[in-house]
Short mmCIF file of C-alpha atoms in Angstrom, two decimals:
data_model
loop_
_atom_site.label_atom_id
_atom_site.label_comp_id
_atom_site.label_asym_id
_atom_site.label_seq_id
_atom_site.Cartn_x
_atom_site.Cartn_y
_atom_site.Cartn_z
CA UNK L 1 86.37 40.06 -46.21
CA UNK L 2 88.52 40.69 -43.32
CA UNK L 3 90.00 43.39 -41.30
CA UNK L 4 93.46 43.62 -43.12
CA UNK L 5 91.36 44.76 -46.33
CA UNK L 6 90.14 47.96 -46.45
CA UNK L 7 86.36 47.03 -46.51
CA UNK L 8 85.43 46.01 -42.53
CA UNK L 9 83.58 43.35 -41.97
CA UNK L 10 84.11 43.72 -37.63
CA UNK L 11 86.58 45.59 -35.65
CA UNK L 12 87.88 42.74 -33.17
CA UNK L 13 91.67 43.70 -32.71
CA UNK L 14 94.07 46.33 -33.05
CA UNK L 15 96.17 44.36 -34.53
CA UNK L 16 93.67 43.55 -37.38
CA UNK L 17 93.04 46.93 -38.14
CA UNK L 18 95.40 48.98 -41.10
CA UNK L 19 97.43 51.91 -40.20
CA UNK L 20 94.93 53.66 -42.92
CA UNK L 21 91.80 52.15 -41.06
CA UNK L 22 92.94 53.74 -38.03
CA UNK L 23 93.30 56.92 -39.15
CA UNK L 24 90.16 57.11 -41.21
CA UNK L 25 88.14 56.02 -38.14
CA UNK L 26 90.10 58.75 -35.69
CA UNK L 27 89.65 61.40 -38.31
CA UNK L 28 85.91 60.11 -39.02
CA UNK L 29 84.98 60.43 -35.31
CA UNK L 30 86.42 64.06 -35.31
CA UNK L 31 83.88 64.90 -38.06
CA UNK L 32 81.40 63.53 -35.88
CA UNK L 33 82.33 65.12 -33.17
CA UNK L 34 82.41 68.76 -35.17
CA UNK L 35 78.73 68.30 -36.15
CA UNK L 36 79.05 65.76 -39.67
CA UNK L 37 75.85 63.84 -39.69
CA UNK L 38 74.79 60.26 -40.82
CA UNK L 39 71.85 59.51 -39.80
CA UNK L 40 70.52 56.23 -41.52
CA UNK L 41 66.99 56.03 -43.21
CA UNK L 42 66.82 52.63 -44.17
CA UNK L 43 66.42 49.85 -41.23
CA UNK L 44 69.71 48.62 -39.46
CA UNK L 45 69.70 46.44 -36.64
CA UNK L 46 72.01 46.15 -33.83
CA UNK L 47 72.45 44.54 -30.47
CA UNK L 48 74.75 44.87 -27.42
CA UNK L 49 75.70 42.08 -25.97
CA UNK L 50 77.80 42.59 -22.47
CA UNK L 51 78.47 39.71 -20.37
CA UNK L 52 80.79 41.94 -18.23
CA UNK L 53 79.50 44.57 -16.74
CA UNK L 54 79.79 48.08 -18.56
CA UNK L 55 79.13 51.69 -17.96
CA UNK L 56 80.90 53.80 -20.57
CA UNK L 57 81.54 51.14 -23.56
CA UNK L 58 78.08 49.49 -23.02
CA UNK L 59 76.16 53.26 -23.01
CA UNK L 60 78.37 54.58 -25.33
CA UNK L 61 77.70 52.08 -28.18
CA UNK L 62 73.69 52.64 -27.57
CA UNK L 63 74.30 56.53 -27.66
CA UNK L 64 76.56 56.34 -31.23
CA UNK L 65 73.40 54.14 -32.70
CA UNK L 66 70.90 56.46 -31.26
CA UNK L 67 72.81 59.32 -33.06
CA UNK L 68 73.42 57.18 -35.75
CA UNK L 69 69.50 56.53 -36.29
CA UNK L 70 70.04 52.41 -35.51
CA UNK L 71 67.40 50.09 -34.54
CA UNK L 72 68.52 47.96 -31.13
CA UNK L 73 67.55 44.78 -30.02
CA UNK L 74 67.49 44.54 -26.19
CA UNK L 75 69.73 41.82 -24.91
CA UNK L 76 69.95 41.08 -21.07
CA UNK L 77 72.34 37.93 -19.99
CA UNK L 78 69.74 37.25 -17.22
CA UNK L 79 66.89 36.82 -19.34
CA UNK L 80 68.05 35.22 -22.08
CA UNK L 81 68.84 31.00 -23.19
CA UNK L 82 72.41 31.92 -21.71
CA UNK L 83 70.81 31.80 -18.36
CA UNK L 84 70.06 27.90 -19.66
CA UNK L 85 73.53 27.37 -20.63
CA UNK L 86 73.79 28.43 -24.06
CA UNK L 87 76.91 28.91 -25.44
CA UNK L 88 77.96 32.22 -27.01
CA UNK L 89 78.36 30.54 -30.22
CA UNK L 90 74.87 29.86 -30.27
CA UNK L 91 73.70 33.39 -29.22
CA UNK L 92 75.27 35.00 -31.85
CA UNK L 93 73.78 31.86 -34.28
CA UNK L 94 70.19 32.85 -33.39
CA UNK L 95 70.96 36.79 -33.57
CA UNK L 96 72.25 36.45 -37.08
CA UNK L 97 69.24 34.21 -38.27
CA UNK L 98 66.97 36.89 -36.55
CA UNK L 99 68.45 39.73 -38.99
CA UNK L 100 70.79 41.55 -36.51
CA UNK L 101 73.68 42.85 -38.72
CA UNK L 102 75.96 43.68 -36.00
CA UNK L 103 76.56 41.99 -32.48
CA UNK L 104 78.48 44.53 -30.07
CA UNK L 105 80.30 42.37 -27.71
CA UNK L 106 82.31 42.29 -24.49
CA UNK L 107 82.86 38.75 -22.87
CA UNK L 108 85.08 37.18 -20.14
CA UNK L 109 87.32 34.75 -22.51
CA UNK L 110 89.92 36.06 -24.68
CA UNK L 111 89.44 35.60 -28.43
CA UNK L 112 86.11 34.63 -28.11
CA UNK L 113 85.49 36.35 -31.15
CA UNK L 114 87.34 34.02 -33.34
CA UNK L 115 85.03 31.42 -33.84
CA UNK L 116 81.81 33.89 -34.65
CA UNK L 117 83.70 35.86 -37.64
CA UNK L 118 86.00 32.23 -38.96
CA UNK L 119 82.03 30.54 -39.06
CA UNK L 120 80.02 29.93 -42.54
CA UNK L 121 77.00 30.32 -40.69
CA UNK L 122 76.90 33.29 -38.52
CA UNK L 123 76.62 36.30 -41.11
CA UNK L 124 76.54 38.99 -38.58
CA UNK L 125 79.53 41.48 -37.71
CA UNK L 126 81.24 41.19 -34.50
CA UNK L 127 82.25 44.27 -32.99
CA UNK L 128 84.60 43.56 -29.62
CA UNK L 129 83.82 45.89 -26.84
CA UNK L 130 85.99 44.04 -24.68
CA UNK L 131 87.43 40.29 -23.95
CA UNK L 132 88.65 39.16 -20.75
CA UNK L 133 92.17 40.52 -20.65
CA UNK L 134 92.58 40.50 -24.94
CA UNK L 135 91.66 43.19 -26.83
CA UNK L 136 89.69 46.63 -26.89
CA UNK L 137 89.37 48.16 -30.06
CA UNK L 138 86.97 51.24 -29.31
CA UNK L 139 88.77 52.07 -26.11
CA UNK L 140 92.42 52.13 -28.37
CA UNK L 141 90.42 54.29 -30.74
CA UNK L 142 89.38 56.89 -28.76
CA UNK L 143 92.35 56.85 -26.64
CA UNK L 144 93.94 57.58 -30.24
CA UNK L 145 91.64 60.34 -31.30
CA UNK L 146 92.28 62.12 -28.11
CA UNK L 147 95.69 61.68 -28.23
CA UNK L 148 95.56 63.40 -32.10
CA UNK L 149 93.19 65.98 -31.11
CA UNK L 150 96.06 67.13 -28.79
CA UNK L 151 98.80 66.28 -31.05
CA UNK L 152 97.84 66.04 -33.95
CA UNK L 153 100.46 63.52 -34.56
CA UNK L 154 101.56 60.29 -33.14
CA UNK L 155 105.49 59.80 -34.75
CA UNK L 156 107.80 60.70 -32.02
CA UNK L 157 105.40 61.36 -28.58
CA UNK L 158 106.75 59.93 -25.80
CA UNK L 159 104.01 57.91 -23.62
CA UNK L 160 104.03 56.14 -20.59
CA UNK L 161 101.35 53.28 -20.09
CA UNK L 162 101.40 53.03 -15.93
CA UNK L 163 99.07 50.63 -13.84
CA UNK L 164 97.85 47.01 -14.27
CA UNK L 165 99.21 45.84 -17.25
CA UNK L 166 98.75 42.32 -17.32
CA UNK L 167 95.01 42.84 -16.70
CA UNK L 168 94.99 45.47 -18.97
CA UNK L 169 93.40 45.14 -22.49
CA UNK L 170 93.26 48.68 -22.89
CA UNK L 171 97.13 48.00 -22.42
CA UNK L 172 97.46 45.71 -25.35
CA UNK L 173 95.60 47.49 -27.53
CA UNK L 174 96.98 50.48 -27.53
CA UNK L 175 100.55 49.46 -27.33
CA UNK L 176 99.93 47.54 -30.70
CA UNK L 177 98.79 50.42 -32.22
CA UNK L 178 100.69 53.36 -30.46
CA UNK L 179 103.86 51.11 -31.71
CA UNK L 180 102.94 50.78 -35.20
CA UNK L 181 102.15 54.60 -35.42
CA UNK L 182 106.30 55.72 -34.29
CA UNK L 183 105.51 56.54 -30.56
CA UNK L 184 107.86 55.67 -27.86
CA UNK L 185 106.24 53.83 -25.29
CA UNK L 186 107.00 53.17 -21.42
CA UNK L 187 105.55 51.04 -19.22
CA UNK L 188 105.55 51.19 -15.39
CA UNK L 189 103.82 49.58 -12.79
CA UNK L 190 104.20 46.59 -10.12
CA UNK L 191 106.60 44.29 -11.36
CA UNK L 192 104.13 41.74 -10.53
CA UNK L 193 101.95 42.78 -12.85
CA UNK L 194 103.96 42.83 -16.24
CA UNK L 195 105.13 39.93 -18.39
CA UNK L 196 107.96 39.88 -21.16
CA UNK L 197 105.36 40.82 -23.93
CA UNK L 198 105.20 44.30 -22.80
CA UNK L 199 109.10 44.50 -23.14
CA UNK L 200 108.82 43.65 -27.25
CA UNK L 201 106.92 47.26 -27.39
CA UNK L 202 108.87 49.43 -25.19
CA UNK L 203 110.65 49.74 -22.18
CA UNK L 204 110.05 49.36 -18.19
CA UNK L 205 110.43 52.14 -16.10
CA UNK L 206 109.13 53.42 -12.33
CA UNK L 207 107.01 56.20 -12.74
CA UNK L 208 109.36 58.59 -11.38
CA UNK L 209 111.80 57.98 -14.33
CA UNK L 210 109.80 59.13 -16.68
CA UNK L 211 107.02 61.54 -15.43
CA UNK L 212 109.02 64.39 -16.32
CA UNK L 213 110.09 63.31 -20.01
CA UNK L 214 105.97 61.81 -21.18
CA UNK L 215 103.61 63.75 -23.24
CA UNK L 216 100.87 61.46 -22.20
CA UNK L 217 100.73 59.58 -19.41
CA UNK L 218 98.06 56.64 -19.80
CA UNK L 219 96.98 55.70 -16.63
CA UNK L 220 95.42 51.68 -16.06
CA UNK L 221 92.50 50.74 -14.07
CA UNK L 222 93.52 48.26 -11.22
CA UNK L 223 91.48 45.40 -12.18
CA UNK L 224 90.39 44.37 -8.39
CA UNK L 225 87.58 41.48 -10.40
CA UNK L 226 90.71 40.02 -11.89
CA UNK L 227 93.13 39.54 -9.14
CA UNK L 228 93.06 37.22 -6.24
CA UNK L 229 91.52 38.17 -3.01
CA UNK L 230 94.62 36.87 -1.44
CA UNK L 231 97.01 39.02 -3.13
CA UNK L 232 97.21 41.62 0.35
CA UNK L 233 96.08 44.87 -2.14
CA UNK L 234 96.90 48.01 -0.53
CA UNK L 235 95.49 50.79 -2.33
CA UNK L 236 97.58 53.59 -0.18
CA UNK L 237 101.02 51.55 -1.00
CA UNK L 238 99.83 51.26 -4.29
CA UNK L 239 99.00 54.69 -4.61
CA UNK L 240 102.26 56.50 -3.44
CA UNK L 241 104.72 53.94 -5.27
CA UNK L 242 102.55 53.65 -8.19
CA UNK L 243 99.99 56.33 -8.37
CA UNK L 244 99.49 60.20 -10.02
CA UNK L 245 99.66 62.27 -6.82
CA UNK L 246 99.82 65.58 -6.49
CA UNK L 247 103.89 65.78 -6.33
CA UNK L 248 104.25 64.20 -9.47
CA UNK L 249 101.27 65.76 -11.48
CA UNK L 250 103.31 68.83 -10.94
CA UNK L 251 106.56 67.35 -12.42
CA UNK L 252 104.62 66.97 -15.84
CA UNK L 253 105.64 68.83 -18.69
CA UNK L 254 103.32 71.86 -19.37
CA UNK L 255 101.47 70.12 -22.66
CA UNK L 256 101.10 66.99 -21.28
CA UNK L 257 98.13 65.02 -20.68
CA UNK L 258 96.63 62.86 -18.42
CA UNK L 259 94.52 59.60 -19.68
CA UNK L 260 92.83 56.99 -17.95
CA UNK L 261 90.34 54.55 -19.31
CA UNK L 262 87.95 54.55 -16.59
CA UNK L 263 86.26 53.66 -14.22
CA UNK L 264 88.73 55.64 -11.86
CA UNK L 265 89.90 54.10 -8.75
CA UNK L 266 90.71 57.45 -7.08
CA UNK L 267 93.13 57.58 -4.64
CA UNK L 268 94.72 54.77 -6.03
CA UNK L 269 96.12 55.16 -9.84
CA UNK L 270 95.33 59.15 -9.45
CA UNK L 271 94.33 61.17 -6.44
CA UNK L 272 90.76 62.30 -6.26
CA UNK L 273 91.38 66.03 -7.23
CA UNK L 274 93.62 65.32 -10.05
CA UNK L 275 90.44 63.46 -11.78
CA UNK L 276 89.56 66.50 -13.78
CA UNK L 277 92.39 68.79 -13.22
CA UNK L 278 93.55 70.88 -15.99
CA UNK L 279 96.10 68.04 -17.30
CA UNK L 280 93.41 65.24 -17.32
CA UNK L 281 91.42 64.49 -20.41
CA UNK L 282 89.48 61.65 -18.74
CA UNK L 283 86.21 63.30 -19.07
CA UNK L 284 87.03 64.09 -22.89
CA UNK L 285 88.23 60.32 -23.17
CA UNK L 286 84.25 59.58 -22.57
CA UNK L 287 82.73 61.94 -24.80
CA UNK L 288 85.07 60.76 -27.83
CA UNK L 289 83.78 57.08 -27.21
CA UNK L 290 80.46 57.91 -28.74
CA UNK L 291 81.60 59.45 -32.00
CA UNK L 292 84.68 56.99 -32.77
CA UNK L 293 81.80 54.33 -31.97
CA UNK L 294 79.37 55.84 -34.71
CA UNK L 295 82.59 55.50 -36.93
CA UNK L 296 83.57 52.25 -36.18
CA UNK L 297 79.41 51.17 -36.81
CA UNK L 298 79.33 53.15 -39.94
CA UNK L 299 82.53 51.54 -40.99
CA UNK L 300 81.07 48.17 -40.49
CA UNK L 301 77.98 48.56 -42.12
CA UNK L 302 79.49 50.12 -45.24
CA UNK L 303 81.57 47.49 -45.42
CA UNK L 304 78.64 44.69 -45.07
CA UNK L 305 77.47 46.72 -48.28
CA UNK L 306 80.66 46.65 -50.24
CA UNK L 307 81.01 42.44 -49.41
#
């Protein structure tokens, strides 16, 4: 069954995901979050699978199954047949003939998760923490529940999405989504860094323009592992034509909010003191991650049942 029908089988793509998915995963995560429980009994196995490094998705997954009661199978690139050469294909071949139900996975190459969920033979569920410069479902999902725990709406909110965009699958995800739900979006950055697709969701705009109209403004990561070391990066330039500073943090609107899906660069897409000033739900950005994570696993595995 796949993601378009209300039963999940993975979580791969925004795009893949109903409007009424969406919001049953936000509003499942908020239960979570205000002390629901569902801890599992019966045996479930999982694995985590990052061939990028991770901080926050990679820990966060292991903390929702923790919560969650799930049973984890250790997986470590450097140790493992991939160290040989295997392909991921076959990794995921020999996980789902071991028993593992569901496969957590970030990975360098966009779409890699098309051949493991379109195969007869792998019977585990894929679960995308990441791929290359594709997709990020759990990132746009907490981004999302933050942005309705403020809100508590989406129709109408005016946000700007600022930084690296063409690196950015935080970016992509979340203008999919943030689109389909009636916000109006901005985008801003180097022009360097954004191609036409961004202009099919919303409009470009400097920083400046907008800083004073934006209930959230969704700060990007500059992705220093996915440029060239060539390219003559200077993080001061960067920071004063691109950048949060001071000057315009105080141009904001009174209710709006600050995002950022981290790590933080600081100093360059948001001075250091600004990290977790009033405005600035980075830090709540994090703790969300774990319980829209237990609801995107406890989606999945309900909907393994229901197949």
């Amino acid at each position: 069954m796949s993601t378009n029908q209300q039963a999940l089988q993975h979580v791969v793509s925004m795009e893949e995901l109903t409007i009424e998915q969406v919001t049953k995963l936000i509003k499942r995560g908020i239960e979570f979050k205000n002390g629901e429980q569902a801890h599992y009994q019966e045996q479930h196995i999982i694995s985590n699978l990052f061939f990028e490094n991770s901080t926050r998705t990679h820990k966060s997954f292991e903390v929702a199954e923790l919560k969650l009661g799930l049973d984890m199978v250790d997986f470590d690139t450097k140790t493992s047949s991939v160290s040989k050469g295997e392909t991921l294909y076959d990794t995921i071949l020999t996980m789902s003939a071991l028993g593992v139900e569901v496969c957590v996975i970030r990975h360098w190459e966009e779409d890699y998760y098309r051949p493991l969920i379109e195969s007869e033979g792998i019977t585990t569920s894929i679960v995308n923490g990441g791929d290359g410069s594709g997709q990020h479902p759990s990132q746009s999902l907490l981004d999302l529940m933050t942005i309705y725990e403020e809100f508590g709406k989406f129709e109408g909110l005016k946000i700007a999405i600022a930084g690296d965009l063409n690196h950015s699958r935080v970016a992509r995800s979340n203008m999919s989504i943030l689109k389909r739900l009636g916000a109006e979006l901005y985008f801003a950055g180097p022009e360097e860094w954004r191609s036409d697709e961004f202009a099919s969701y919303g409009k470009f705009v400097t920083l400046d323009e907008v800083v004073e109209q934006v209930d959230v403004l969704m700060l990007l990561r500059v992705q220093h592992e996915r440029h060239n070391a060539e390219t003559g990066f200077l993080a001061e330039k960067y920071h004063k034509e691109h950048g949060l500073d001071q000057e315009r943090y105080n141009r904001l609107q009174e209710h709006a909010i600050i995002m950022h899906p981290a790590p933080v660069n600081r100093g360059v897409e948001i001075a250091d003191e600004l990290v977790e000033s009033e405005k600035s739900r980075i830090v709540k950005q994090m703790a969300n991650g774990v319980f829209v994570r237990m609801a995107i696993l406890e989606a999945v595995l309900a909907g393994r049942q229901a197949k």
